[in-house]
Short mmCIF file of C-alpha atoms in Angstrom, two decimals:
data_model
loop_
_atom_site.label_atom_id
_atom_site.label_comp_id
_atom_site.label_asym_id
_atom_site.label_seq_id
_atom_site.Cartn_x
_atom_site.Cartn_y
_atom_site.Cartn_z
CA MET A 158 20.86 -21.90 -32.50
CA THR A 159 21.30 -22.73 -28.69
CA LEU A 160 18.39 -20.80 -27.95
CA ALA A 161 16.20 -22.35 -30.56
CA LEU A 162 17.27 -25.62 -29.52
CA ASP A 163 16.19 -24.79 -25.65
CA ILE A 164 12.86 -23.54 -26.82
CA PHE A 165 12.06 -26.59 -28.99
CA ARG A 166 13.15 -28.87 -26.27
CA ALA A 167 10.98 -27.06 -23.92
CA LEU A 168 8.00 -27.51 -26.12
CA ALA A 169 8.63 -31.05 -26.96
CA ASP A 170 5.95 -32.39 -24.84
CA ALA A 171 2.03 -32.41 -25.28
CA THR A 172 1.51 -31.10 -21.79
CA ARG A 173 3.67 -28.21 -22.13
CA LEU A 174 2.06 -27.35 -25.47
CA ARG A 175 -1.32 -27.34 -23.73
CA ILE A 176 0.18 -25.10 -20.93
CA MET A 177 1.13 -22.52 -23.35
CA ALA A 178 -2.15 -22.46 -25.09
CA LEU A 179 -3.89 -22.18 -21.75
CA LEU A 180 -1.69 -19.14 -20.84
CA GLN A 181 -2.38 -17.56 -23.89
CA SER A 182 -5.76 -17.15 -22.86
CA MET A 183 -5.12 -15.97 -19.18
CA GLU A 184 -2.73 -16.14 -16.15
CA LEU A 185 -3.38 -19.27 -14.09
CA SER A 186 -2.16 -20.59 -10.78
CA VAL A 187 -0.29 -23.70 -10.65
CA GLY A 188 -3.35 -25.16 -8.74
CA GLU A 189 -5.60 -24.06 -11.71
CA LEU A 190 -3.33 -25.46 -14.34
CA ALA A 191 -3.35 -29.03 -12.62
CA GLN A 192 -7.33 -28.74 -12.41
CA VAL A 193 -7.60 -28.12 -16.02
CA LEU A 194 -4.94 -30.36 -17.36
CA GLY A 195 -6.13 -33.27 -14.84
CA GLN A 196 -2.84 -33.79 -13.52
CA SER A 197 -1.16 -33.44 -10.09
CA GLN A 198 0.50 -30.20 -9.06
CA PRO A 199 4.04 -31.84 -8.70
CA ARG A 200 3.73 -32.90 -12.17
CA VAL A 201 2.58 -29.68 -13.37
CA SER A 202 5.29 -27.74 -11.45
CA ARG A 203 7.88 -29.95 -13.29
CA HIS A 204 6.60 -28.93 -16.72
CA VAL A 205 6.18 -25.48 -15.61
CA LYS A 206 9.94 -25.37 -14.53
CA ILE A 207 10.93 -26.26 -17.99
CA LEU A 208 9.02 -23.67 -19.55
CA CYS A 209 10.34 -20.90 -17.09
CA ASP A 210 14.01 -22.26 -17.59
CA ALA A 211 13.56 -21.68 -21.31
CA GLY A 212 12.19 -18.25 -20.93
CA LEU A 213 8.70 -19.24 -22.30
CA ALA A 214 6.67 -18.77 -19.04
CA GLU A 215 7.34 -16.66 -15.76
CA ARG A 216 6.06 -17.43 -11.96
CA ARG A 217 4.69 -14.67 -9.93
CA LYS A 218 4.45 -15.42 -6.39
CA GLU A 219 1.23 -13.81 -4.56
CA GLY A 220 0.87 -14.81 -1.02
CA SER A 221 0.75 -18.62 -0.98
CA TRP A 222 -0.26 -18.88 -4.51
CA VAL A 223 1.84 -19.02 -7.42
CA PHE A 224 0.79 -17.54 -10.73
CA LEU A 225 2.02 -18.42 -14.34
CA ALA A 226 2.16 -15.96 -17.32
CA LEU A 227 3.74 -16.12 -20.64
CA GLY A 228 7.28 -15.37 -20.60
CA ASP A 229 9.50 -12.43 -22.79
CA ALA A 230 7.32 -11.27 -25.73
CA ALA A 231 10.45 -11.44 -27.97
CA LEU A 232 10.47 -15.49 -27.09
CA VAL A 233 6.90 -16.12 -26.91
CA ASP A 234 5.39 -14.24 -29.90
CA PRO A 235 6.99 -16.41 -32.70
CA VAL A 236 6.02 -19.31 -30.86
CA LEU A 237 2.23 -18.38 -30.34
CA ALA A 238 2.46 -17.10 -34.30
CA ALA A 239 3.63 -20.87 -35.03
CA PHE A 240 0.78 -22.26 -33.01
CA ASP A 241 -1.92 -20.42 -35.09
CA ALA A 242 -0.12 -21.29 -38.40
CA TRP A 243 -0.17 -24.87 -37.42
CA THR A 244 -3.84 -25.10 -36.17
CA GLY A 245 -6.12 -27.68 -38.09
CA ARG A 246 -9.45 -27.33 -39.10
CA ALA A 247 -10.72 -29.60 -36.73
CA PRO A 248 -10.59 -28.78 -33.02
CA ASP A 249 -8.05 -30.63 -30.96
CA HIS A 250 -9.92 -32.89 -28.48
CA TRP A 251 -7.37 -31.67 -25.56
CA ALA A 252 -8.04 -28.12 -26.74
CA VAL A 253 -11.64 -28.43 -26.40
CA ALA A 254 -11.37 -30.27 -23.12
CA ASP A 255 -9.17 -27.63 -21.93
CA ALA A 256 -11.39 -25.16 -22.93
CA ALA A 257 -14.35 -26.52 -21.15
CA ARG A 258 -12.31 -26.66 -17.85
CA LEU A 259 -10.71 -23.39 -18.28
CA ALA A 260 -14.27 -22.13 -18.34
CA ALA A 261 -15.00 -23.93 -15.02
CA VAL A 262 -11.95 -22.14 -13.48
CA ARG A 263 -13.18 -18.68 -14.74
CA ALA A 264 -16.55 -19.64 -13.05
CA ASP A 265 -14.86 -20.69 -9.63
CA ARG A 266 -13.11 -17.27 -9.53
CA ALA A 267 -16.23 -15.38 -10.13
CA ALA A 268 -17.90 -17.31 -7.43
CA ALA A 269 -15.19 -16.63 -4.94
CA ALA A 270 -15.33 -12.83 -5.72
CA ASN A 271 -19.01 -12.58 -5.51
CA ALA A 272 -18.73 -14.09 -2.03
CA TRP A 273 -16.09 -11.81 -0.92
CA PHE A 274 -18.02 -8.82 -2.21
CA GLU A 275 -21.26 -9.79 -0.33
CA ALA A 276 -19.00 -10.46 2.89
CA ASN A 277 -17.61 -6.87 2.70
CA ALA A 278 -20.42 -4.86 1.05
CA GLY A 279 -21.11 -3.00 4.11
CA GLN A 280 -17.51 -1.73 4.57
CA TRP A 281 -17.42 -0.33 0.92
CA ASP A 282 -20.99 0.86 1.05
CA ALA A 283 -19.95 2.85 4.28
CA ILE A 284 -17.27 4.81 2.56
CA ARG A 285 -19.15 5.30 -0.76
CA SER A 286 -22.24 6.91 1.27
CA LEU A 287 -19.73 9.52 2.30
CA HIS A 288 -19.01 11.01 -1.05
CA ILE A 289 -20.26 11.47 -4.65
CA ALA A 290 -21.51 8.65 -6.63
CA GLU A 291 -18.62 6.35 -7.62
CA SER A 292 -20.44 6.64 -11.07
CA GLU A 293 -20.04 10.15 -11.31
CA VAL A 294 -16.30 10.04 -10.09
CA GLU A 295 -15.48 7.30 -12.85
CA ALA A 296 -17.34 9.54 -15.61
CA ALA A 297 -15.25 12.62 -14.38
CA ILE A 298 -12.10 10.44 -14.70
CA THR A 299 -13.02 9.38 -18.15
CA ARG A 300 -13.46 12.93 -19.17
CA VAL A 301 -10.10 14.07 -17.85
CA LEU A 302 -8.24 11.25 -19.18
CA GLY A 303 -10.36 11.27 -22.56
CA SER A 304 -11.14 8.67 -24.93
CA GLY A 305 -8.15 8.38 -27.14
CA THR A 306 -5.64 5.36 -27.36
CA ILE A 307 -3.22 4.89 -24.00
CA GLY A 308 -0.33 2.88 -25.17
CA GLN A 309 0.94 1.46 -21.78
CA LEU A 310 -1.32 1.70 -18.76
CA ILE A 311 -0.34 1.10 -15.29
CA ASP A 312 -3.01 0.97 -12.37
CA ILE A 313 -1.22 1.51 -8.96
CA GLY A 314 -3.10 -0.24 -6.23
CA THR A 315 -5.60 -1.71 -8.63
CA GLY A 316 -7.72 -3.46 -5.97
CA THR A 317 -10.77 -5.09 -7.86
CA GLY A 318 -9.33 -4.02 -11.21
CA ARG A 319 -12.07 -1.36 -11.93
CA MET A 320 -9.67 1.17 -13.69
CA LEU A 321 -8.41 -1.70 -15.89
CA GLU A 322 -11.84 -2.45 -16.66
CA LEU A 323 -12.68 1.10 -17.50
CA PHE A 324 -9.38 1.94 -19.24
CA GLY A 325 -7.85 -1.45 -20.32
CA PRO A 326 -9.80 -1.32 -23.78
CA GLN A 327 -7.92 2.02 -24.77
CA ALA A 328 -4.70 0.55 -23.84
CA ALA A 329 -2.28 -1.34 -25.89
CA GLN A 330 -0.80 -2.83 -22.98
CA ALA A 331 -2.42 -2.79 -19.30
CA LEU A 332 -0.73 -3.59 -15.91
CA GLY A 333 -2.49 -3.65 -12.42
CA ILE A 334 -0.31 -4.00 -9.37
CA ASP A 335 -1.43 -4.49 -5.84
CA ARG A 336 0.22 -5.78 -2.31
CA SER A 337 -3.00 -7.68 -1.64
CA SER A 338 -2.98 -11.34 -3.28
CA GLU A 339 -6.53 -11.45 -2.32
CA MET A 340 -7.55 -8.36 -4.24
CA LEU A 341 -5.61 -9.33 -7.18
CA ARG A 342 -7.60 -12.80 -7.39
CA LEU A 343 -10.67 -10.64 -7.14
CA ALA A 344 -9.08 -8.58 -10.18
CA ARG A 345 -8.64 -11.52 -12.24
CA ALA A 346 -12.22 -12.71 -11.71
CA LYS A 347 -13.81 -9.35 -12.73
CA LEU A 348 -11.58 -8.83 -15.53
CA ALA A 349 -12.18 -12.34 -16.98
CA GLU A 350 -16.04 -11.82 -16.58
CA GLN A 351 -15.28 -8.66 -19.12
CA GLY A 352 -13.18 -10.44 -21.43
CA LEU A 353 -9.85 -8.62 -20.40
CA ASP A 354 -7.91 -11.64 -19.41
CA ARG A 355 -4.86 -10.13 -21.13
CA ALA A 356 -4.49 -7.32 -18.41
CA GLU A 357 -1.49 -8.31 -16.44
CA LEU A 358 -1.79 -8.19 -12.63
CA ARG A 359 1.28 -8.28 -10.48
CA GLN A 360 1.70 -8.56 -6.86
CA ALA A 361 3.90 -5.35 -6.07
CA ASP A 362 4.58 -2.26 -3.92
CA LEU A 363 3.59 1.08 -4.94
CA TYR A 364 7.19 2.25 -3.99
CA ALA A 365 8.75 -0.17 -6.31
CA LEU A 366 6.91 -0.75 -9.39
CA PRO A 367 7.64 -3.59 -11.21
CA MET A 368 8.43 -1.52 -14.46
CA GLY A 369 11.42 0.19 -15.98
CA ASP A 370 12.02 3.95 -16.48
CA ALA A 371 9.96 5.87 -18.84
CA GLN A 372 7.84 2.67 -20.31
CA ALA A 373 4.22 4.07 -18.97
CA ASP A 374 1.97 6.40 -20.92
CA VAL A 375 -0.57 6.77 -18.26
CA ALA A 376 -0.67 5.93 -14.52
CA ILE A 377 -3.58 5.79 -12.44
CA LEU A 378 -3.81 6.13 -8.49
CA HIS A 379 -7.27 5.73 -7.72
CA HIS A 380 -8.16 6.06 -3.97
CA VAL A 381 -4.93 4.87 -2.95
CA LEU A 382 -2.79 7.78 -1.95
CA HIS A 383 -4.79 8.05 1.46
CA PHE A 384 -3.37 4.63 2.27
CA ALA A 385 0.31 5.74 1.76
CA GLN A 386 2.77 6.71 4.47
CA GLN A 387 4.84 8.62 1.92
CA PRO A 388 2.58 10.00 -0.48
CA GLY A 389 5.43 11.95 -2.18
CA ALA A 390 7.39 8.94 -2.71
CA ALA A 391 4.53 7.15 -4.32
CA ILE A 392 3.95 9.88 -6.72
CA ALA A 393 7.85 10.07 -7.46
CA GLU A 394 7.61 6.39 -8.25
CA ALA A 395 4.72 6.66 -10.60
CA ALA A 396 6.51 9.54 -12.49
CA ARG A 397 9.71 7.26 -12.77
CA VAL A 398 7.96 4.83 -14.96
CA LEU A 399 6.20 7.60 -17.20
CA SER A 400 7.66 8.59 -20.44
CA ALA A 401 8.08 11.92 -21.32
CA GLY A 402 4.32 13.63 -21.65
CA GLY A 403 3.06 10.59 -19.76
CA ARG A 404 0.33 11.38 -17.50
CA LEU A 405 -0.51 10.64 -13.71
CA LEU A 406 -4.12 10.78 -12.77
CA ILE A 407 -4.82 10.93 -8.91
CA ALA A 408 -8.26 10.60 -7.65
CA ASP A 409 -8.32 11.06 -3.89
CA PHE A 410 -10.03 13.00 -1.12
CA ALA A 411 -9.82 16.64 -0.07
CA PRO A 412 -8.79 17.38 3.54
CA HIS A 413 -11.33 16.06 5.93
CA ASP A 414 -11.84 15.67 9.56
CA ARG A 415 -13.55 12.04 9.64
CA GLU A 416 -10.90 10.47 12.02
CA GLU A 417 -12.86 7.29 12.19
CA LEU A 418 -11.28 6.50 8.81
CA ARG A 419 -7.83 5.92 10.27
CA ALA A 420 -9.03 3.23 12.72
CA ARG A 421 -11.92 1.51 10.93
CA ASP A 422 -10.56 1.64 7.27
CA ALA A 423 -6.68 2.29 7.82
CA HIS A 424 -6.42 5.57 6.03
CA THR A 425 -3.29 7.06 6.83
CA ARG A 426 -3.91 10.53 5.65
CA LEU A 427 -7.28 12.65 5.71
CA GLY A 428 -7.23 13.82 2.29
CA PHE A 429 -4.84 16.20 0.46
CA SER A 430 -4.83 19.84 -0.56
CA ASP A 431 -4.11 21.29 -4.12
CA ASP A 432 -0.91 22.64 -2.72
CA GLN A 433 0.32 19.22 -1.34
CA VAL A 434 -0.34 17.34 -4.56
CA THR A 435 1.20 20.08 -6.80
CA GLY A 436 4.01 20.45 -4.81
CA TRP A 437 4.78 16.66 -4.82
CA PHE A 438 4.17 16.86 -8.74
CA ASP A 439 6.84 19.41 -9.05
CA ALA A 440 9.12 17.56 -6.98
CA ALA A 441 8.56 14.52 -9.29
CA GLY A 442 9.03 16.46 -12.47
CA LEU A 443 5.53 16.50 -13.23
CA ALA A 444 3.67 19.80 -14.32
CA PRO A 445 -0.02 20.02 -13.07
CA VAL A 446 -2.53 20.02 -15.99
CA GLN A 447 -5.84 19.64 -14.56
CA ILE A 448 -7.65 19.68 -11.17
CA GLU A 449 -11.21 18.72 -10.60
CA THR A 450 -13.19 19.10 -7.38
CA LEU A 451 -16.36 16.79 -7.01
CA GLU A 452 -18.48 17.84 -4.04
CA GLY A 453 -21.69 16.11 -3.18
CA GLY A 454 -21.10 14.62 0.33
CA GLU A 455 -19.48 14.68 3.66
CA LEU A 456 -16.20 14.00 1.60
CA THR A 457 -14.87 15.78 -1.35
CA VAL A 458 -13.45 14.00 -4.24
CA LYS A 459 -10.41 15.61 -6.05
CA LEU A 460 -9.03 14.70 -9.27
CA TRP A 461 -5.31 15.71 -9.87
CA LEU A 462 -3.66 15.25 -13.54
CA GLY A 463 0.03 15.84 -13.99
CA ARG A 464 2.10 15.55 -17.04
CA LYS A 465 5.82 14.45 -16.89
CA THR A 466 7.99 17.45 -17.92
CA GLY A 467 11.15 15.30 -18.64
CA ASP A 468 13.09 16.90 -16.01
CA ALA A 469 14.70 13.94 -14.04
CA THR A 470 16.88 15.98 -11.88
CA ARG A 471 14.37 17.19 -9.25
CA GLN A 472 14.56 15.59 -5.55
CA VAL A 473 11.40 14.16 -4.03
CA LYS A 474 10.11 16.40 -1.51
CA ALA A 475 9.58 15.05 2.36
CA ALA A 476 6.13 13.55 2.54
#
């Protein structure tokens, strides 16, 4: 009964009910919530604290921003079910106004994302021009992973959220992580445009994923591993969160000698051999399932697919 009292006390305010309804649509920063609600940030922060203390919402700090998301599903789902059951036939005037202002927030995010892409398109295009068209890489990834349901998906180093955009609809739950708060904001804007607001995004490190052991069914490292100082450790951490039979898909470059990518684009590794990747797979308890080679440019793209064997006793090989 104590838990129920805490939840009902937390919900006993019109603003907090509006916040819950908004977070049901998408994750929002405190500033964005203040914009939608038409209230000051300090006032909104007080309401947010009450919801977080009750477990109905949770904060995630990304750089100088703080994002809010719904809390533990075990607590939140019954509340949302009650909201749905109590919704009247006529739309509430606050709900109509909030929906309109929420659309404005989505538009602001999209505008910021477009401006960033225009400013950085040259750098991205320079790398893409060195290898086979990205559309062909994505088509190959789709063939390798298949079109079946995924369950829990984690995209490690999600960047602009492209893998979530492609495979999120197949997943029961989708999580994207990235160290860059700027990239996460871009991903939110892109995913919102595709109607994928429910994909979860978190700021985290690829060596310390925000997920418990054996919780994911598919993990993706798409053009991420060449930035890693310790690729073997990154693969081991991805394997940790995979359930038995879960799959890890890596898309990256074969060995090359384009040294300028180290200085210009912060590439730590100039590609990987099959022996390197399968060695890291073996150390992490992953069995190699499929290797694809995508030639057609100065850089060759490789796809490596591994499946978790359930052997958690192996030691990670040195990177």
